[in-house]
mmCIF file of C-alpha atoms in Angstrom:
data_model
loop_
_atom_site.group_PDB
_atom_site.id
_atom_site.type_symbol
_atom_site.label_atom_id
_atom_site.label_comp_id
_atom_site.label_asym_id
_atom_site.label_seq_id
_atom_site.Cartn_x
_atom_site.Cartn_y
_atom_site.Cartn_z
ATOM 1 C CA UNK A 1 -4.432 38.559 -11.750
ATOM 2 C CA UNK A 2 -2.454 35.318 -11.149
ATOM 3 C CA UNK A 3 -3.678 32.268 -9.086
ATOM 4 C CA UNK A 4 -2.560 29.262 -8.054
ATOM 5 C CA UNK A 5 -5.944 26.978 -7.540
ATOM 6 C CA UNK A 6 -4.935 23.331 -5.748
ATOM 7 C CA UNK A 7 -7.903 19.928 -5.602
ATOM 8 C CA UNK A 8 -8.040 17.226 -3.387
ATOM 9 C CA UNK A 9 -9.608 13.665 -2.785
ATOM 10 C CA UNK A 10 -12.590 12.620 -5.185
ATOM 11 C CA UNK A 11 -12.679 16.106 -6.539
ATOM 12 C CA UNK A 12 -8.883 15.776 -7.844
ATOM 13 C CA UNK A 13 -9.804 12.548 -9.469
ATOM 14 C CA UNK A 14 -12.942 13.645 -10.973
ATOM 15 C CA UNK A 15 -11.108 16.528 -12.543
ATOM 16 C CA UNK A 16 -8.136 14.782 -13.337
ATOM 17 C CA UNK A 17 -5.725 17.644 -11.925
ATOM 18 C CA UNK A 18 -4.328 18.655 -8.533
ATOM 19 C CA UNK A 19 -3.164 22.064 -9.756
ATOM 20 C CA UNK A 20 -3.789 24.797 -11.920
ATOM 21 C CA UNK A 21 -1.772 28.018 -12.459
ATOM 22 C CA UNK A 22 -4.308 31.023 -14.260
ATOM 23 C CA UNK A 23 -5.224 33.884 -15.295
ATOM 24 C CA UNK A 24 -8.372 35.600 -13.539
ATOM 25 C CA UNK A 25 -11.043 37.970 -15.216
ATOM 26 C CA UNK A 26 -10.968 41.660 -13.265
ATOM 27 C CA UNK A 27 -14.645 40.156 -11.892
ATOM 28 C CA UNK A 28 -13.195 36.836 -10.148
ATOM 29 C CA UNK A 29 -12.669 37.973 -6.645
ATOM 30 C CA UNK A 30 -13.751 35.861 -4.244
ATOM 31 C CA UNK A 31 -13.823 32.511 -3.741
ATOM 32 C CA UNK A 32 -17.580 31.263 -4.678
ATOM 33 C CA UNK A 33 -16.722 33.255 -7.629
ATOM 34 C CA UNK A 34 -13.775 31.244 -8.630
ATOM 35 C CA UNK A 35 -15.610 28.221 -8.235
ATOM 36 C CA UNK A 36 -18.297 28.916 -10.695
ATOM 37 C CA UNK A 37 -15.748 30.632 -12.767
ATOM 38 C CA UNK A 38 -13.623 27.062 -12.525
ATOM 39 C CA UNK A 39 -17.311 24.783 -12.658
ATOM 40 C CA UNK A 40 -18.761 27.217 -16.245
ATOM 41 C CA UNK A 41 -15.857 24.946 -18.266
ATOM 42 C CA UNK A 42 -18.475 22.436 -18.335
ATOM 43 C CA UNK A 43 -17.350 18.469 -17.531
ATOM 44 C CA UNK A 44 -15.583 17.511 -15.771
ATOM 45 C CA UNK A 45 -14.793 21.105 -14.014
ATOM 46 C CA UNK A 46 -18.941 21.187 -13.199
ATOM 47 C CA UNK A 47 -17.723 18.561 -10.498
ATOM 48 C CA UNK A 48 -16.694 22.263 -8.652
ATOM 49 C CA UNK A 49 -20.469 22.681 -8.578
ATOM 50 C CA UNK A 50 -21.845 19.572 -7.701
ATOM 51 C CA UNK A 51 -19.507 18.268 -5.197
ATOM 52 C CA UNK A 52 -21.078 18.317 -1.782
ATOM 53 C CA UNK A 53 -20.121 20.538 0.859
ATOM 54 C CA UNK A 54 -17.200 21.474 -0.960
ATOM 55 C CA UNK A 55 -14.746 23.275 1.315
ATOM 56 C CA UNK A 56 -12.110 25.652 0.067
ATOM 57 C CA UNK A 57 -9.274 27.689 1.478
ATOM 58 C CA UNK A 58 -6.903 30.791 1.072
ATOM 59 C CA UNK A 59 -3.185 30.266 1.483
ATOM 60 C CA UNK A 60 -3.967 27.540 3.345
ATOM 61 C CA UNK A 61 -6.764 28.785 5.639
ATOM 62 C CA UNK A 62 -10.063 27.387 5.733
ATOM 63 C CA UNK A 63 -12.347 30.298 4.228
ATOM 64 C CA UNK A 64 -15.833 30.686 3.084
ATOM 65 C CA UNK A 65 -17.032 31.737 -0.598
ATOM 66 C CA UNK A 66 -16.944 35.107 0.354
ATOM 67 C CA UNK A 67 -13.393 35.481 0.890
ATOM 68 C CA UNK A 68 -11.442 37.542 -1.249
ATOM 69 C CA UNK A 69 -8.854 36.603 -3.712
ATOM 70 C CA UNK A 70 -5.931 38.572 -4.377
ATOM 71 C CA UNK A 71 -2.606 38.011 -6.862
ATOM 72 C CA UNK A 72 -0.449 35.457 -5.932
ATOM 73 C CA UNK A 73 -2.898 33.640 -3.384
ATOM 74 C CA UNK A 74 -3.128 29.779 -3.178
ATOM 75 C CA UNK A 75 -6.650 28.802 -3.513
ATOM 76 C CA UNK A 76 -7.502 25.353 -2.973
ATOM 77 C CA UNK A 77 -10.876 23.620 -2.556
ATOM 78 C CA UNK A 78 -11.421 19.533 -1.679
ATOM 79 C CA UNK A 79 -14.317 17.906 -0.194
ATOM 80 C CA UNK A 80 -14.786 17.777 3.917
ATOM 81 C CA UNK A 81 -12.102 16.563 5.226
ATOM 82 C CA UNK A 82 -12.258 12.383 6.543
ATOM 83 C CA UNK A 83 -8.787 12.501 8.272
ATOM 84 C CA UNK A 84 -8.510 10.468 12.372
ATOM 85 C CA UNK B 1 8.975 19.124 17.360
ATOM 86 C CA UNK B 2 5.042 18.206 19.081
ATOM 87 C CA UNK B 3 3.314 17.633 15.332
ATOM 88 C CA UNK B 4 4.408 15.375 12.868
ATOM 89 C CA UNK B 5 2.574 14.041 9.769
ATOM 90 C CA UNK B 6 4.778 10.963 8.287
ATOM 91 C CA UNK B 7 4.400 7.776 6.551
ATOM 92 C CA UNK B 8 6.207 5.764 9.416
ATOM 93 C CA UNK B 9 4.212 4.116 12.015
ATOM 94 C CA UNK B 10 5.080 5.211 16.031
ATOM 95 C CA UNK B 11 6.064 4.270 18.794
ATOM 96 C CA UNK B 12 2.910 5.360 21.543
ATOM 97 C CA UNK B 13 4.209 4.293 24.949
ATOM 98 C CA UNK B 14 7.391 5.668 23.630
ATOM 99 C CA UNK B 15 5.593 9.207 22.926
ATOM 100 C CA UNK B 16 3.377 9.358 26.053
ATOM 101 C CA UNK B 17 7.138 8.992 28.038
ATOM 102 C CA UNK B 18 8.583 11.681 26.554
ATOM 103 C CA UNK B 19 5.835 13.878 27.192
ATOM 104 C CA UNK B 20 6.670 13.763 31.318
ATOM 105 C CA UNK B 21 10.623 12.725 31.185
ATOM 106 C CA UNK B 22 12.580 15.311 33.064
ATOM 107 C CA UNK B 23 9.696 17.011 34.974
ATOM 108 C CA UNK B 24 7.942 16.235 37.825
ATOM 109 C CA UNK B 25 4.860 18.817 37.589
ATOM 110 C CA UNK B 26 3.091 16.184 34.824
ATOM 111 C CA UNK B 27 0.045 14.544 36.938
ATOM 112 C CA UNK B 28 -1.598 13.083 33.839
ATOM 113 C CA UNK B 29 -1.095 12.172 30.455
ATOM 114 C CA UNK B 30 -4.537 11.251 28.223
ATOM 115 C CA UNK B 31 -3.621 10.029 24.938
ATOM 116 C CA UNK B 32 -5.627 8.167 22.067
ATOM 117 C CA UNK B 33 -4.797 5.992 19.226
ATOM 118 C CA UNK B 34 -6.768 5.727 16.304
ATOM 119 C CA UNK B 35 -6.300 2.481 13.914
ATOM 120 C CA UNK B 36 -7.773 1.429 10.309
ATOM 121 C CA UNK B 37 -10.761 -0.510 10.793
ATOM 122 C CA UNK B 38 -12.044 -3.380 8.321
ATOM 123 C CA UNK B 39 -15.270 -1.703 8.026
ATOM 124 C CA UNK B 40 -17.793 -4.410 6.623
ATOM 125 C CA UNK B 41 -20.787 -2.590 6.753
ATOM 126 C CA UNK B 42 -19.325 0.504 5.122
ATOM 127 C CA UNK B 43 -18.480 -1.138 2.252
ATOM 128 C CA UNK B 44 -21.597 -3.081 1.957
ATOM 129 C CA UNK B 45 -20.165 -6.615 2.734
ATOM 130 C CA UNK B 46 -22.110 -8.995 5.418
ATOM 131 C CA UNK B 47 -20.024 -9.573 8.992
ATOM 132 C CA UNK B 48 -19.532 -12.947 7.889
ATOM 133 C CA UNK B 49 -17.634 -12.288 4.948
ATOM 134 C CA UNK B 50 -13.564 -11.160 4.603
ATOM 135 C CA UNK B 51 -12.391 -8.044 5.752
ATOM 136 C CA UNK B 52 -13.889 -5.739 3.599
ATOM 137 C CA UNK B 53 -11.770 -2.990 3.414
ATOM 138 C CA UNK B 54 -8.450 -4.074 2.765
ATOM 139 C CA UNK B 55 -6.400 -0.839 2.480
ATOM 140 C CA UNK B 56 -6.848 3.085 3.190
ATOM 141 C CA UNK B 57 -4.342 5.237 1.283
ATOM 142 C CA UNK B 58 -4.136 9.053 3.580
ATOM 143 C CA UNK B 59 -4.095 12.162 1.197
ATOM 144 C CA UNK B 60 -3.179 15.403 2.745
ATOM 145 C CA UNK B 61 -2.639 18.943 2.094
ATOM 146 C CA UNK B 62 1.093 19.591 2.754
ATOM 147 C CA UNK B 63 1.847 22.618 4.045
ATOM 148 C CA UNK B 64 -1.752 23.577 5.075
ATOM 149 C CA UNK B 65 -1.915 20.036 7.239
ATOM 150 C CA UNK B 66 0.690 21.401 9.552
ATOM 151 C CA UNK B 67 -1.022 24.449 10.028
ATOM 152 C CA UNK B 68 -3.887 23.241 10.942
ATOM 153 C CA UNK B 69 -2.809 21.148 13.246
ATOM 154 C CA UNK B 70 -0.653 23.632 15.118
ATOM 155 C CA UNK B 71 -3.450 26.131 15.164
ATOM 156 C CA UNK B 72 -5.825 23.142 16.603
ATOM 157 C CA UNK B 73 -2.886 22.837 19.261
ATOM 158 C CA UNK B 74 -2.604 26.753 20.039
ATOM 159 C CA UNK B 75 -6.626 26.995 20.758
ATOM 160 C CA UNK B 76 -6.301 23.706 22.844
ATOM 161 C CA UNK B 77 -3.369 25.471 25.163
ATOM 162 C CA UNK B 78 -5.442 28.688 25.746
ATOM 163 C CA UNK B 79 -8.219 26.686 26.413
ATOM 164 C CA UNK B 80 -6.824 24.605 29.027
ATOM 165 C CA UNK B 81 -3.461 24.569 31.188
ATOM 166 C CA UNK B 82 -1.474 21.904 29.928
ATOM 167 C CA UNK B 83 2.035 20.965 29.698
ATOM 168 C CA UNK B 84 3.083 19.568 26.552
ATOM 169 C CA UNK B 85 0.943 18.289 23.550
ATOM 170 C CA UNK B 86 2.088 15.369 21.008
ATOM 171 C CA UNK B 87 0.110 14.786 17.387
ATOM 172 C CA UNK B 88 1.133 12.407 14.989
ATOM 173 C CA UNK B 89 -0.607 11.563 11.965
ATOM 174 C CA UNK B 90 0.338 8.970 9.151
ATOM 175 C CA UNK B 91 -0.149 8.865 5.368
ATOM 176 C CA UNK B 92 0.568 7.112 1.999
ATOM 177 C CA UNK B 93 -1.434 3.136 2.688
ATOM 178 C CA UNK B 94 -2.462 2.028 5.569
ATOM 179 C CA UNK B 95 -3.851 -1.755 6.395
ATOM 180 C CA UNK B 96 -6.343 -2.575 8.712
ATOM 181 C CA UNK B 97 -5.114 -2.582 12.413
ATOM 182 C CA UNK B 98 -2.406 -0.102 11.462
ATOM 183 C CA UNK B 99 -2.231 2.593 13.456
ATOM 184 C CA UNK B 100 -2.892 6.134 11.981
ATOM 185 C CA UNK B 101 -3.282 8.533 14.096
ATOM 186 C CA UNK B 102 -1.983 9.982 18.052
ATOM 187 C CA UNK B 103 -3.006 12.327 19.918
ATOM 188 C CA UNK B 104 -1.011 13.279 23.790
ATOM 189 C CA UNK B 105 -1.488 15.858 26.055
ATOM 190 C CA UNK B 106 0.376 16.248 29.706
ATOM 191 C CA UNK B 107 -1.109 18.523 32.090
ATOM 192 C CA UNK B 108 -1.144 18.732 36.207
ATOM 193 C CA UNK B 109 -4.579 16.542 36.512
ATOM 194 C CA UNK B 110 -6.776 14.537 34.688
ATOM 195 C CA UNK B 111 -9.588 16.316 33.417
ATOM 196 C CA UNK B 112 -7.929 18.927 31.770
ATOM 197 C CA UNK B 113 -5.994 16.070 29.885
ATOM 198 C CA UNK B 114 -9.097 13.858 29.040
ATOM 199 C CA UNK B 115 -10.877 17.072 27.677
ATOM 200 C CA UNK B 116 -8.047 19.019 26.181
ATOM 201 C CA UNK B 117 -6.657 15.166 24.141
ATOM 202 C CA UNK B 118 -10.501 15.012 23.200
ATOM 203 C CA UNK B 119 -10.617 18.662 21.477
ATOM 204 C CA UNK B 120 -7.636 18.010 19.373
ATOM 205 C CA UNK B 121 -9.421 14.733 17.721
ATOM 206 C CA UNK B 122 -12.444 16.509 17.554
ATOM 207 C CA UNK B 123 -11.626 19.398 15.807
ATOM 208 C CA UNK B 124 -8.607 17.275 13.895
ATOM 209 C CA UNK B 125 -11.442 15.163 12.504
ATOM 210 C CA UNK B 126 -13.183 18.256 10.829
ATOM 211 C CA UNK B 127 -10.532 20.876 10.637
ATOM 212 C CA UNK B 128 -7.436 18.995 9.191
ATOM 213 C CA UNK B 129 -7.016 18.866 5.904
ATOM 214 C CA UNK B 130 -6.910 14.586 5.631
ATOM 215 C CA UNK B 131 -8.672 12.227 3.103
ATOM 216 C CA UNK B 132 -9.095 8.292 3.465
ATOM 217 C CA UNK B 133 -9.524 6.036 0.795
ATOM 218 C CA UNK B 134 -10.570 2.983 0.882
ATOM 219 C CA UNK B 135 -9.207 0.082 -1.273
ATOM 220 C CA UNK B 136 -13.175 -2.407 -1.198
ATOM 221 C CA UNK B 137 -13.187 -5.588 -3.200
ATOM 222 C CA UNK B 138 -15.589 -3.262 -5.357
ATOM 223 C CA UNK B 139 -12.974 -0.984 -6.118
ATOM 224 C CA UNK B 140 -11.205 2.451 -4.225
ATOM 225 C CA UNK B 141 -13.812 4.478 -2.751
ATOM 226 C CA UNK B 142 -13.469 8.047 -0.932
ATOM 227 C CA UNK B 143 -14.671 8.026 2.815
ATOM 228 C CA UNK B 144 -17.743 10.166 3.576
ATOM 229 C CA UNK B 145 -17.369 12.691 5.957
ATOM 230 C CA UNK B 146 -19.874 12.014 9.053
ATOM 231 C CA UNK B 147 -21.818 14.704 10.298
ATOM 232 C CA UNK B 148 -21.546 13.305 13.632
ATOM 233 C CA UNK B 149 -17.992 14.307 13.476
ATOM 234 C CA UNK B 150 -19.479 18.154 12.928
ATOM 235 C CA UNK B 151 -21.481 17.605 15.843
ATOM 236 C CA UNK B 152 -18.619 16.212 18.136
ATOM 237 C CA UNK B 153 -16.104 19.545 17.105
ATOM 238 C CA UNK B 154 -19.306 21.788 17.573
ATOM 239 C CA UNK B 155 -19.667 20.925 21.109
ATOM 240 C CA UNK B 156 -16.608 22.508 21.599
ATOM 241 C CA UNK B 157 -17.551 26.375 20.523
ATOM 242 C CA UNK B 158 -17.349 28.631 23.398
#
């Protein structure tokens, strides 16, 4: 299934890319799962792993790592948010 | 339209009218104003020295900002009876002293102003999908999130 995975902040930097349109394997579907999925390319993408209290969200709602991913959905994870 | 996030400044006194022109049920209006701060110690400068923190550049999520926001707005007006709510946000660079972010809420009497303008910056601060960056004299540098912040939205749960 298709994706559409978005970064933010420091963790867009570090990986050099705010967006990424791909291809998931069948066993990719949730979130935590797309992050080590994302974070097994080795550097930079291992930034997905060691970035603290990494937040992520599903069509733009805040989720855990357990949520599910289906085709089509907008992923996107980014470090806690520093807005005010 | 009660959110907006934009790259222009605003107009607060200007905001906090409109929220009461034309009625006359509107006891109270609470608003705040957040500005960039020179923060010395953040950046590991001594008081003494130059502002040490001489720009913030605002990223943001488009699209899933706005959400946020108005579903930060929808939990405020169950949560309280209130009359009309006004949040404004800015990004792209900021300088210190600019302003960055409003926050107005009209309701029939005080306290359910004060604590209803107070939820929205609360959870805004941990729920909105913002990041500051700070321009140092040792280079750009991505704001930390606080955990006091956590503890300020948390007092909130029901």
């Amino acid at each position: 299934m298709n994706v559409k995975v978005l970064f933010f902040a420091g963790l867009r930097e570090a990986l050099g890319t705010g967006s990424e349109s791909l291809a998931l394997p069948s066993d990719v579907g949730t979130v935590g799962a797309l992050r080590n999925h994302l974070a097994a390319r080795g550097a930079p993408w291992s930034a997905l792993a060691t970035t603290k209290n990494l937040r992520s969200a599903v069509n733009q709602q805040m989720v855990g790592p357990d949520a599910p991913i289906k085709a089509g959905d907008e992923v996107a994870f980014f470090p806690p948010v520093t807005g005010g | 339209m009660s959110i907006s996030v934009q790259e222009a400044d605003f107009d607060a006194g200007a905001e906090i009218a409109a929220l009461s022109a034309g009625r006359d049920d509107v006891g109270a209006v609470a608003s705040f104003v957040g500005l960039v701060r020179a923060d010395k110690a953040a950046a590991g400068v001594d008081a003494g020295a130059t502002a040490a923190v001489r720009a913030m550049t605002l990223e943001h999520y488009p699209g899933m900002t706005e959400k946020a926001l108005e579903a930060i707005v929808t939990e405020a007006r169950e949560r309280w009876d209130i009359y009309g709510v006004r949040v404004i946000h800015r990004v792209g660079k900021l300088l210190p002293g600019d302003r960055i972010v409003f926050v107005a809420v009209a309701s029939a009497h005080r306290g359910e102003a004060f604590a209803a303008c107070e939820f929205i910056m609360d959870y805004l601060k941990t729920r909105a999908p913002f990041w500051k960056k700070e321009e140092t004299p040792q280079g750009g540098r991505w704001v930390d999130a606080r955990e006091s912040d956590d503890q300020s939205a948390g007092r909130w749960k029901a």
